Structure formats: structure tokens, C-alpha cells
PDB file of C-alpha atoms in Angstrom:
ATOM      1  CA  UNK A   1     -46.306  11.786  23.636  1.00 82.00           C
ATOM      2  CA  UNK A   2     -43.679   9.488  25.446  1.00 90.00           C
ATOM      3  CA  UNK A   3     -43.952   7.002  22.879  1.00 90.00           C
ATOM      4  CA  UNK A   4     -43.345  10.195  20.150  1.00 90.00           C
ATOM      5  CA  UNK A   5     -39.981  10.830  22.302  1.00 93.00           C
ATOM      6  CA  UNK A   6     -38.938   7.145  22.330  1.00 93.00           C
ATOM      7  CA  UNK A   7     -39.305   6.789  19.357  1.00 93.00           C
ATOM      8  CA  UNK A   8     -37.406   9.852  18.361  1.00 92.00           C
ATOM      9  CA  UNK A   9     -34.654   9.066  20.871  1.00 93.00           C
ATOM     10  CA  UNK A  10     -34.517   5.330  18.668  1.00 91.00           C
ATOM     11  CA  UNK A  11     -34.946   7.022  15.544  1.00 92.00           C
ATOM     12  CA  UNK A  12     -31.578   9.367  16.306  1.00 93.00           C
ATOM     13  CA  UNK A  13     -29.682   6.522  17.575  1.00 92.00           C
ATOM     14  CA  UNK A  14     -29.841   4.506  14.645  1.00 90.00           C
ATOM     15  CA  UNK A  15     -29.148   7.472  12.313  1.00 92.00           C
ATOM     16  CA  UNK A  16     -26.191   7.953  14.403  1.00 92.00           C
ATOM     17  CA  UNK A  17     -25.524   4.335  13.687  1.00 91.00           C
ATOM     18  CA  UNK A  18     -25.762   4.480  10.175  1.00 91.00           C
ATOM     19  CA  UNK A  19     -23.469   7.647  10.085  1.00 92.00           C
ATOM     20  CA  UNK A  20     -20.848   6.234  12.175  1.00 93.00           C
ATOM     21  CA  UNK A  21     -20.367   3.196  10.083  1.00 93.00           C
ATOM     22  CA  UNK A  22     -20.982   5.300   6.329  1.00 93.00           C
ATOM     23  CA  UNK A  23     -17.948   7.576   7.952  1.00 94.00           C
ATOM     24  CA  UNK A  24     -15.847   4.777   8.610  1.00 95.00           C
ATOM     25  CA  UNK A  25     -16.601   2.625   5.475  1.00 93.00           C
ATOM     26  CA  UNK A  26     -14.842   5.948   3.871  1.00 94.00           C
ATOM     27  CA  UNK A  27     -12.672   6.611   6.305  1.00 95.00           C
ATOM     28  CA  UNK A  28     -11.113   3.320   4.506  1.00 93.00           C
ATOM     29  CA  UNK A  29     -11.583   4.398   1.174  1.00 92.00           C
ATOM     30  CA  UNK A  30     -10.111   7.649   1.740  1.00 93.00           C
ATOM     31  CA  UNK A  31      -6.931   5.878   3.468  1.00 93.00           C
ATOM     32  CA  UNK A  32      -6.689   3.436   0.285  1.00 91.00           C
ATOM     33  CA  UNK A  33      -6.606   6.325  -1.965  1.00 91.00           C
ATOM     34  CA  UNK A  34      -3.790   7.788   0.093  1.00 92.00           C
ATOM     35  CA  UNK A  35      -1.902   4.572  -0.270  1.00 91.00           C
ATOM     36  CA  UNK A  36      -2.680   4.367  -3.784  1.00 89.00           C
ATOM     37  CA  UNK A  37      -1.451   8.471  -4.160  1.00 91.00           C
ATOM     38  CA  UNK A  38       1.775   6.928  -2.890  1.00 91.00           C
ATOM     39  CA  UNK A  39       2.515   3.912  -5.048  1.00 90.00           C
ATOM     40  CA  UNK A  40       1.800   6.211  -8.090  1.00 91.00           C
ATOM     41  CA  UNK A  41       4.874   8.452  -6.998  1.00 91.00           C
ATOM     42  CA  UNK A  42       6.769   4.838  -6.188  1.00 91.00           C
ATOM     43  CA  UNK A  43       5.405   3.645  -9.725  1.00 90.00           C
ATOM     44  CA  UNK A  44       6.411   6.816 -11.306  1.00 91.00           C
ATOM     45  CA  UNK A  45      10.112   7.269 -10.354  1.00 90.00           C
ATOM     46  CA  UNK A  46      10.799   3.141 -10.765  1.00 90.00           C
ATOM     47  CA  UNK A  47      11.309   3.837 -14.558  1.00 90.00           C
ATOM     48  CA  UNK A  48      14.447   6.766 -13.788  1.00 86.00           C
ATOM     49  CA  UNK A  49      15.645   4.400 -10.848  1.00 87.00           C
ATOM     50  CA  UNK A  50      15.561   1.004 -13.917  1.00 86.00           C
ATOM     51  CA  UNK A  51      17.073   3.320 -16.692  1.00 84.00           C
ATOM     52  CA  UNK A  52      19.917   5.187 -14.867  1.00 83.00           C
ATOM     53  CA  UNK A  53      20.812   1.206 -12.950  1.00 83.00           C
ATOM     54  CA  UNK A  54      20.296   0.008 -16.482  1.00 80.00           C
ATOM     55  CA  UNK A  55      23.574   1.885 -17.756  1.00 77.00           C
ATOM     56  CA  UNK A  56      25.573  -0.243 -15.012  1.00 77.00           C
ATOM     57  CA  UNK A  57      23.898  -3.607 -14.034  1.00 75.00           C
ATOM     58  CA  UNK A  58      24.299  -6.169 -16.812  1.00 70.00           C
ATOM     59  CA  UNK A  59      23.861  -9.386 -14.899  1.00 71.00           C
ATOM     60  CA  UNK A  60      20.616  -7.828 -13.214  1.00 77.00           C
ATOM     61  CA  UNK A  61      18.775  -7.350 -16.597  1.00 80.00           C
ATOM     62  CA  UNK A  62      16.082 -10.457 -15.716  1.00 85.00           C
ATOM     63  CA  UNK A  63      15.335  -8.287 -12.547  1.00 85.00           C
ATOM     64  CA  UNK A  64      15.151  -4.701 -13.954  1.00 85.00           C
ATOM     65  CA  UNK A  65      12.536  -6.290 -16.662  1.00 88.00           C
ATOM     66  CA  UNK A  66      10.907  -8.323 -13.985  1.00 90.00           C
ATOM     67  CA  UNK A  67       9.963  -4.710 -12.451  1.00 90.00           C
ATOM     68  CA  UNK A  68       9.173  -2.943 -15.241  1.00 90.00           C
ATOM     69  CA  UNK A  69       6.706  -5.865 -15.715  1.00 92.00           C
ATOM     70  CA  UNK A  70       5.335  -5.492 -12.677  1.00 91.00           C
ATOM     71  CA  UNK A  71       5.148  -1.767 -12.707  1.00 90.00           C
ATOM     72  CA  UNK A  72       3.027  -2.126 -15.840  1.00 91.00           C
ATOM     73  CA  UNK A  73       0.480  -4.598 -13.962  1.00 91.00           C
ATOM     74  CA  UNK A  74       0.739  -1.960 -10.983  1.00 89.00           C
ATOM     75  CA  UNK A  75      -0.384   0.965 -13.269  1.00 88.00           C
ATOM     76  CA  UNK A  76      -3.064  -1.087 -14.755  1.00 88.00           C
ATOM     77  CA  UNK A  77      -4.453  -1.934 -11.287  1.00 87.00           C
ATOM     78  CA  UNK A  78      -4.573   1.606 -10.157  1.00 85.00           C
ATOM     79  CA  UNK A  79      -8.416   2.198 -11.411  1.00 83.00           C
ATOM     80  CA  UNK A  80      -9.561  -1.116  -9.588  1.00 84.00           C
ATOM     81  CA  UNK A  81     -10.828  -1.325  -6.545  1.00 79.00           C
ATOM     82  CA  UNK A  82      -9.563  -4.744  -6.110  1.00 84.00           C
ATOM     83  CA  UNK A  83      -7.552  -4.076  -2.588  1.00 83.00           C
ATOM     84  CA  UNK A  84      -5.984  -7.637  -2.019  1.00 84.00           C
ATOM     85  CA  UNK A  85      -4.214  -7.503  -5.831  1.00 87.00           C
ATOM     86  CA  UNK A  86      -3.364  -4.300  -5.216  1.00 87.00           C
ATOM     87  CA  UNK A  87      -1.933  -5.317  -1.588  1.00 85.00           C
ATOM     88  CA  UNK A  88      -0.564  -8.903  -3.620  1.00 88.00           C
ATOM     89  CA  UNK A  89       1.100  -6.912  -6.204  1.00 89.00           C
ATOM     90  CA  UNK A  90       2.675  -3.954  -4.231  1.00 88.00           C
ATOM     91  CA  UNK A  91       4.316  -6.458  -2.302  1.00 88.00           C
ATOM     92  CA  UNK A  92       6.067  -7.960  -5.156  1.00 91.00           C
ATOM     93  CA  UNK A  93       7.314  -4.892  -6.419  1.00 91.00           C
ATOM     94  CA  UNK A  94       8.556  -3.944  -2.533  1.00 90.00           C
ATOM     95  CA  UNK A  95      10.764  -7.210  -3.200  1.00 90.00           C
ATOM     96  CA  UNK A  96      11.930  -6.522  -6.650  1.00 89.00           C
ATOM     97  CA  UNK A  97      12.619  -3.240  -5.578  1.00 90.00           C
ATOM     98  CA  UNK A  98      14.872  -4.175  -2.326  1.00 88.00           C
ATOM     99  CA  UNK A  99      16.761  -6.601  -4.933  1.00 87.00           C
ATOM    100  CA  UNK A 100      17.475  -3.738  -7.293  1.00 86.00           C
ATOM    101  CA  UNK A 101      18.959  -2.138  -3.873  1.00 85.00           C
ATOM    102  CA  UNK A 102      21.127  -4.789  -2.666  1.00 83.00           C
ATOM    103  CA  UNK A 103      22.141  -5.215  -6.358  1.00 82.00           C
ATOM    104  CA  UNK A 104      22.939  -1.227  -6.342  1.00 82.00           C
ATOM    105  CA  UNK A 105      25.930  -1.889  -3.685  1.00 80.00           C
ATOM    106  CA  UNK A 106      27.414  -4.599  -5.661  1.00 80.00           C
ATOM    107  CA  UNK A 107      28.393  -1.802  -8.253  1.00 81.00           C
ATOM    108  CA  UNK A 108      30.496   0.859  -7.093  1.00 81.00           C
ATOM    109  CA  UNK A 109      30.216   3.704  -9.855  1.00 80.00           C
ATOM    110  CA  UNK A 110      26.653   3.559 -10.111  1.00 80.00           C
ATOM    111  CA  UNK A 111      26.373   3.489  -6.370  1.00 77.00           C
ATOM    112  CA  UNK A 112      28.346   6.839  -6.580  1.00 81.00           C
ATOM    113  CA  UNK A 113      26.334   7.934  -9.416  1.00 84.00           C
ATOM    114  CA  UNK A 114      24.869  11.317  -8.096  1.00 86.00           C
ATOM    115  CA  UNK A 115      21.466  10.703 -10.513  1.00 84.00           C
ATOM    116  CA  UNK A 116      21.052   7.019  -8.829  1.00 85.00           C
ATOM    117  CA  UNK A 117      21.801   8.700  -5.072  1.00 86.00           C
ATOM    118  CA  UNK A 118      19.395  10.832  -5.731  1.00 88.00           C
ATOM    119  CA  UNK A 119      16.661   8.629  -7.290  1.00 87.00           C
ATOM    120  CA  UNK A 120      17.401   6.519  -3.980  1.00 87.00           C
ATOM    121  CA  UNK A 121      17.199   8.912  -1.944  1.00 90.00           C
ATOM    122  CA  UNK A 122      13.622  10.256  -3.525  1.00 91.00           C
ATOM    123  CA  UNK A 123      12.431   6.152  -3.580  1.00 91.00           C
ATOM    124  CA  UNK A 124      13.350   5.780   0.440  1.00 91.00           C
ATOM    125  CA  UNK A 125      11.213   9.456   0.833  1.00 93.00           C
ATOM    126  CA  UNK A 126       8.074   8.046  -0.924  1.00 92.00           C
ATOM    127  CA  UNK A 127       8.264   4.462   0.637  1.00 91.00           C
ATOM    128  CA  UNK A 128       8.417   6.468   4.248  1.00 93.00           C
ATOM    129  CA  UNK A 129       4.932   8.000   3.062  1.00 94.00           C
ATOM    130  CA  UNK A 130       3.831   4.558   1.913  1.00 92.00           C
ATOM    131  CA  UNK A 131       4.480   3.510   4.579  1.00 91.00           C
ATOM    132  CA  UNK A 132       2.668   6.489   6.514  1.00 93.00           C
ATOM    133  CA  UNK A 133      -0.405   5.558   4.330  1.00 93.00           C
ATOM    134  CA  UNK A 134      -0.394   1.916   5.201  1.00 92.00           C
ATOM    135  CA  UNK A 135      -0.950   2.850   8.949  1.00 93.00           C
ATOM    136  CA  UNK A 136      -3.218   5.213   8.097  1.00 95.00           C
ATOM    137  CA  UNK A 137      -5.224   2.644   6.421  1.00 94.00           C
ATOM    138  CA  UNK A 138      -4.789  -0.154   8.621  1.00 94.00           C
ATOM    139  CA  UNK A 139      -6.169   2.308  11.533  1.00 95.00           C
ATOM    140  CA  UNK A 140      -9.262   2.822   9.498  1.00 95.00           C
ATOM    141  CA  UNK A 141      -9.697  -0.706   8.223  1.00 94.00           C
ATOM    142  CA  UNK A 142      -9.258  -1.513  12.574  1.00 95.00           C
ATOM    143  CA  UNK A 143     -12.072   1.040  13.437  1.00 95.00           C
ATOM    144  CA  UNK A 144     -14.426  -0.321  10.478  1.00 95.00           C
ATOM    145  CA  UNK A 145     -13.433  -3.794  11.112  1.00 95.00           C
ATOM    146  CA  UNK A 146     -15.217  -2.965  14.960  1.00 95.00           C
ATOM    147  CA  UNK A 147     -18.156  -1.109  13.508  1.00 93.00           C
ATOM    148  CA  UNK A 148     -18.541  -4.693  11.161  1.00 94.00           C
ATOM    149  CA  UNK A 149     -17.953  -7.036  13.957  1.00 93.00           C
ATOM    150  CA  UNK A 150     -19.529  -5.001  17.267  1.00 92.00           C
ATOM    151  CA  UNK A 151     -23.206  -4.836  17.987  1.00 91.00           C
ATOM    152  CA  UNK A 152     -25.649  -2.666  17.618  1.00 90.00           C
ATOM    153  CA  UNK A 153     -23.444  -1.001  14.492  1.00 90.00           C
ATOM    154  CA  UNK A 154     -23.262  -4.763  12.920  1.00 91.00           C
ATOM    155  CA  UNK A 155     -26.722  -4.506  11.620  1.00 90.00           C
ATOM    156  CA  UNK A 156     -26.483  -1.834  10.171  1.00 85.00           C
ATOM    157  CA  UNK A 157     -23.382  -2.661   8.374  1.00 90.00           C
ATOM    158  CA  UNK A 158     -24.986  -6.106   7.448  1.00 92.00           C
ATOM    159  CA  UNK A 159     -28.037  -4.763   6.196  1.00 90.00           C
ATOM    160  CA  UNK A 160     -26.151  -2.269   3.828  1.00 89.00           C
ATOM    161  CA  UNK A 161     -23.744  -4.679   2.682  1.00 92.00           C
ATOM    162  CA  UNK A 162     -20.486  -2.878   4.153  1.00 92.00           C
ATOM    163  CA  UNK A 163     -17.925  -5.470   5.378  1.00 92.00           C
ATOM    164  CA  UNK A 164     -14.681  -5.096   7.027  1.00 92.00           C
ATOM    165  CA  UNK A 165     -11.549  -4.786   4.545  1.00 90.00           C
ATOM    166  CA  UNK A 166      -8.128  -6.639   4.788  1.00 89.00           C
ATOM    167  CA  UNK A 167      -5.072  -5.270   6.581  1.00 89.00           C
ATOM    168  CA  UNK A 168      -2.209  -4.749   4.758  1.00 85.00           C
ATOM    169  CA  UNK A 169       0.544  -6.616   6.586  1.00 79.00           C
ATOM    170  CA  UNK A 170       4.000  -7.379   5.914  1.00 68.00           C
ATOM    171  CA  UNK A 171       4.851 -10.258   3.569  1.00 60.00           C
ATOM    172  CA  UNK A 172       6.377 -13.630   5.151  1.00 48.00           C
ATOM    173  CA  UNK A 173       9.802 -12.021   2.965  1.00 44.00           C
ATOM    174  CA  UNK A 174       9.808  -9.252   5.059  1.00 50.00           C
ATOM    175  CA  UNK A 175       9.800 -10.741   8.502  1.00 48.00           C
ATOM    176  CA  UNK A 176      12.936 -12.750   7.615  1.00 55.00           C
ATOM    177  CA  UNK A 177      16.444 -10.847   7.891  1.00 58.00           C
ATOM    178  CA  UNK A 178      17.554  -9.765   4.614  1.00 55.00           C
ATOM    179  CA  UNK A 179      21.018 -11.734   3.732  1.00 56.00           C
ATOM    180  CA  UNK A 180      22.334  -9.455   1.106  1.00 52.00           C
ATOM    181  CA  UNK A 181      24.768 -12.746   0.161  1.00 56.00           C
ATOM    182  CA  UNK A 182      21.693 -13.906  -1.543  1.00 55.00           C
ATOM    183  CA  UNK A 183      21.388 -11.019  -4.212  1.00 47.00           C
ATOM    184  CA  UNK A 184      24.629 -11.005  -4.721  1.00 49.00           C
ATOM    185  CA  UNK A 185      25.094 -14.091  -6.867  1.00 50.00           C
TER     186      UNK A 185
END
């Protein structure tokens, strides 16, 4: 009979085990999709923020088609499940997208254009929730990463295959000072 309760008392533990680290493998997933929720609504207004700057910035017409480029690489990602392109590629549009709003200041009507203040203002709103979402995810990805990596939850985790997921941290670009000079050219 003691053996019968020891063996329950493993039994349960492991289960828990297993159920801790399935809930945190989609914990991870869930956070991903919330990112991926939010670049949608970033990939979605790009095309009113490109065709209302298009009217005013000439000598910016490399960048504005370098976006829409990228944008169309973006919304072809968005059924993978490939996390560092997605991460890789998000990034560059984050750039391209700062560029186009340096470049915005360098033109006075369209910077007082009440469609563009508006599409700028809506952009800054849904990279705040990006933003929101990427700490969201890298909070998950830091609690699976420890199920992964910390004993007795690692074996289960190895045996099933799950392994931790990448952080999404900010580009080598983005811990430099932006010198709006540079855009400007």
C-alpha cells in the first residue's frame, strides 16, 4: 500500500511536470500570436502612412518602395511559424519605418497634413502595443526558457521535444542614438 501511495505521489508530480511545461510552451505561442495580432495592424496602416507621404516625398521614393517591399515579405511571413524571420524582418521594417519618420519632418505641409498626423498618431498607438506584446512574449519565452533549462522540468521538456524560444531584443540600430542629420540627406 505505501508503495501504491509513492507511486501515486510520483505519478502526480510528473503530470504536474508535464502540465507546467505544455502551459508554458503555449504560454509562448499565445504571446507570439499577440505580437503577430500587432504587426498585422502595423502592416495594415503602412500602405495609408506610404500613399498619403507619397503625395509629398519625392527624394524618399527608394525608401517608401523599400517598405512596401518589405511589408509584402512581412504579410507573407504571417502564416509561418518561423519566429527569428519574423523577429529579422520586423526589425527591418521598425528601421524603414523610423526613416519614413525622420523623413516626415523634413517636409513641412505633409507634416501638417491632418491625414499623415493622424496615420502617425494611429502607427505610434499600435507600436506602443507592439511593444506591449514583445514583453509579453519575452516574459513567457523567460519562464519557458527555465522550465527548458531547470531540472526536474528539463526532462520532460527534452523528452517531448519542447525547447526554449529566442528573445526578441532590440537591434544593434536601436541602441545607437538616432542622428536625424543622417536621414536628412
Amino acid at each position: 500500500m505505501t508503495a501504491f501511495i509513492i507511486l501515486l505521489i510520483v505519478a502526480l508530480v510528473c503530470y504536474n511536470l508535464y502540465v507546467d511545461v505544455i502551459k508554458k510552451r503555449n504560454k509562448v505561442l499565445e504571446a507570439f500570436s499577440g505580437i503577430d495580432v500587432q504587426l498585422k495592424k502595423r502592416y495594415d496602416l503602412i500602405p495609408n502612412i506610404l500613399t498619403v507621404a507619397q503625395k509629398f516625398m519625392d527624394h524618399e521614393k527608394g525608401l517608401l518602395e523599400e517598405v512596401t517591399k518589405l511589408r509584402t515579405q512581412a504579410l507573407q511571413l504571417m502564416q509561418s511559424s518561423d519566429i527569428n524571420g519574423k523577429i529579422r524582418l520586423d526589425n527591418d521594417i521598425m528601421d524603414k519605418m523610423r526613416q519614413i519618420m525622420v523623413a516626415v519632418e523634413n517636409y513641412p505641409d505633409l507634416k501638417s497634413d491632418q491625414t499623415m498626423i493622424q496615420a502617425i498618431q494611429t502607427y505610434n498607438e499600435v507600436e506602443e502595443h507592439i511593444a506591449a506584446a514583445r514583453r509579453f512574449y519575452n516574459s513567457a519565452a523567460q519562464e519557458l526558457k527555465n522550465a527548458v533549462e531547470i531540472f526536474p522540468s528539463s526532462v520532460f521538456a527534452s523528452a517531448m521535444g519542447i525547447k526554449s524560444v529566442p528573445f526578441i531584443e532590440a537591434v544593434e540600430a536601436e541602441r545607437k542614438p538616432i542622428n536625424a542629420a543622417d536621414y536628412l540627406k
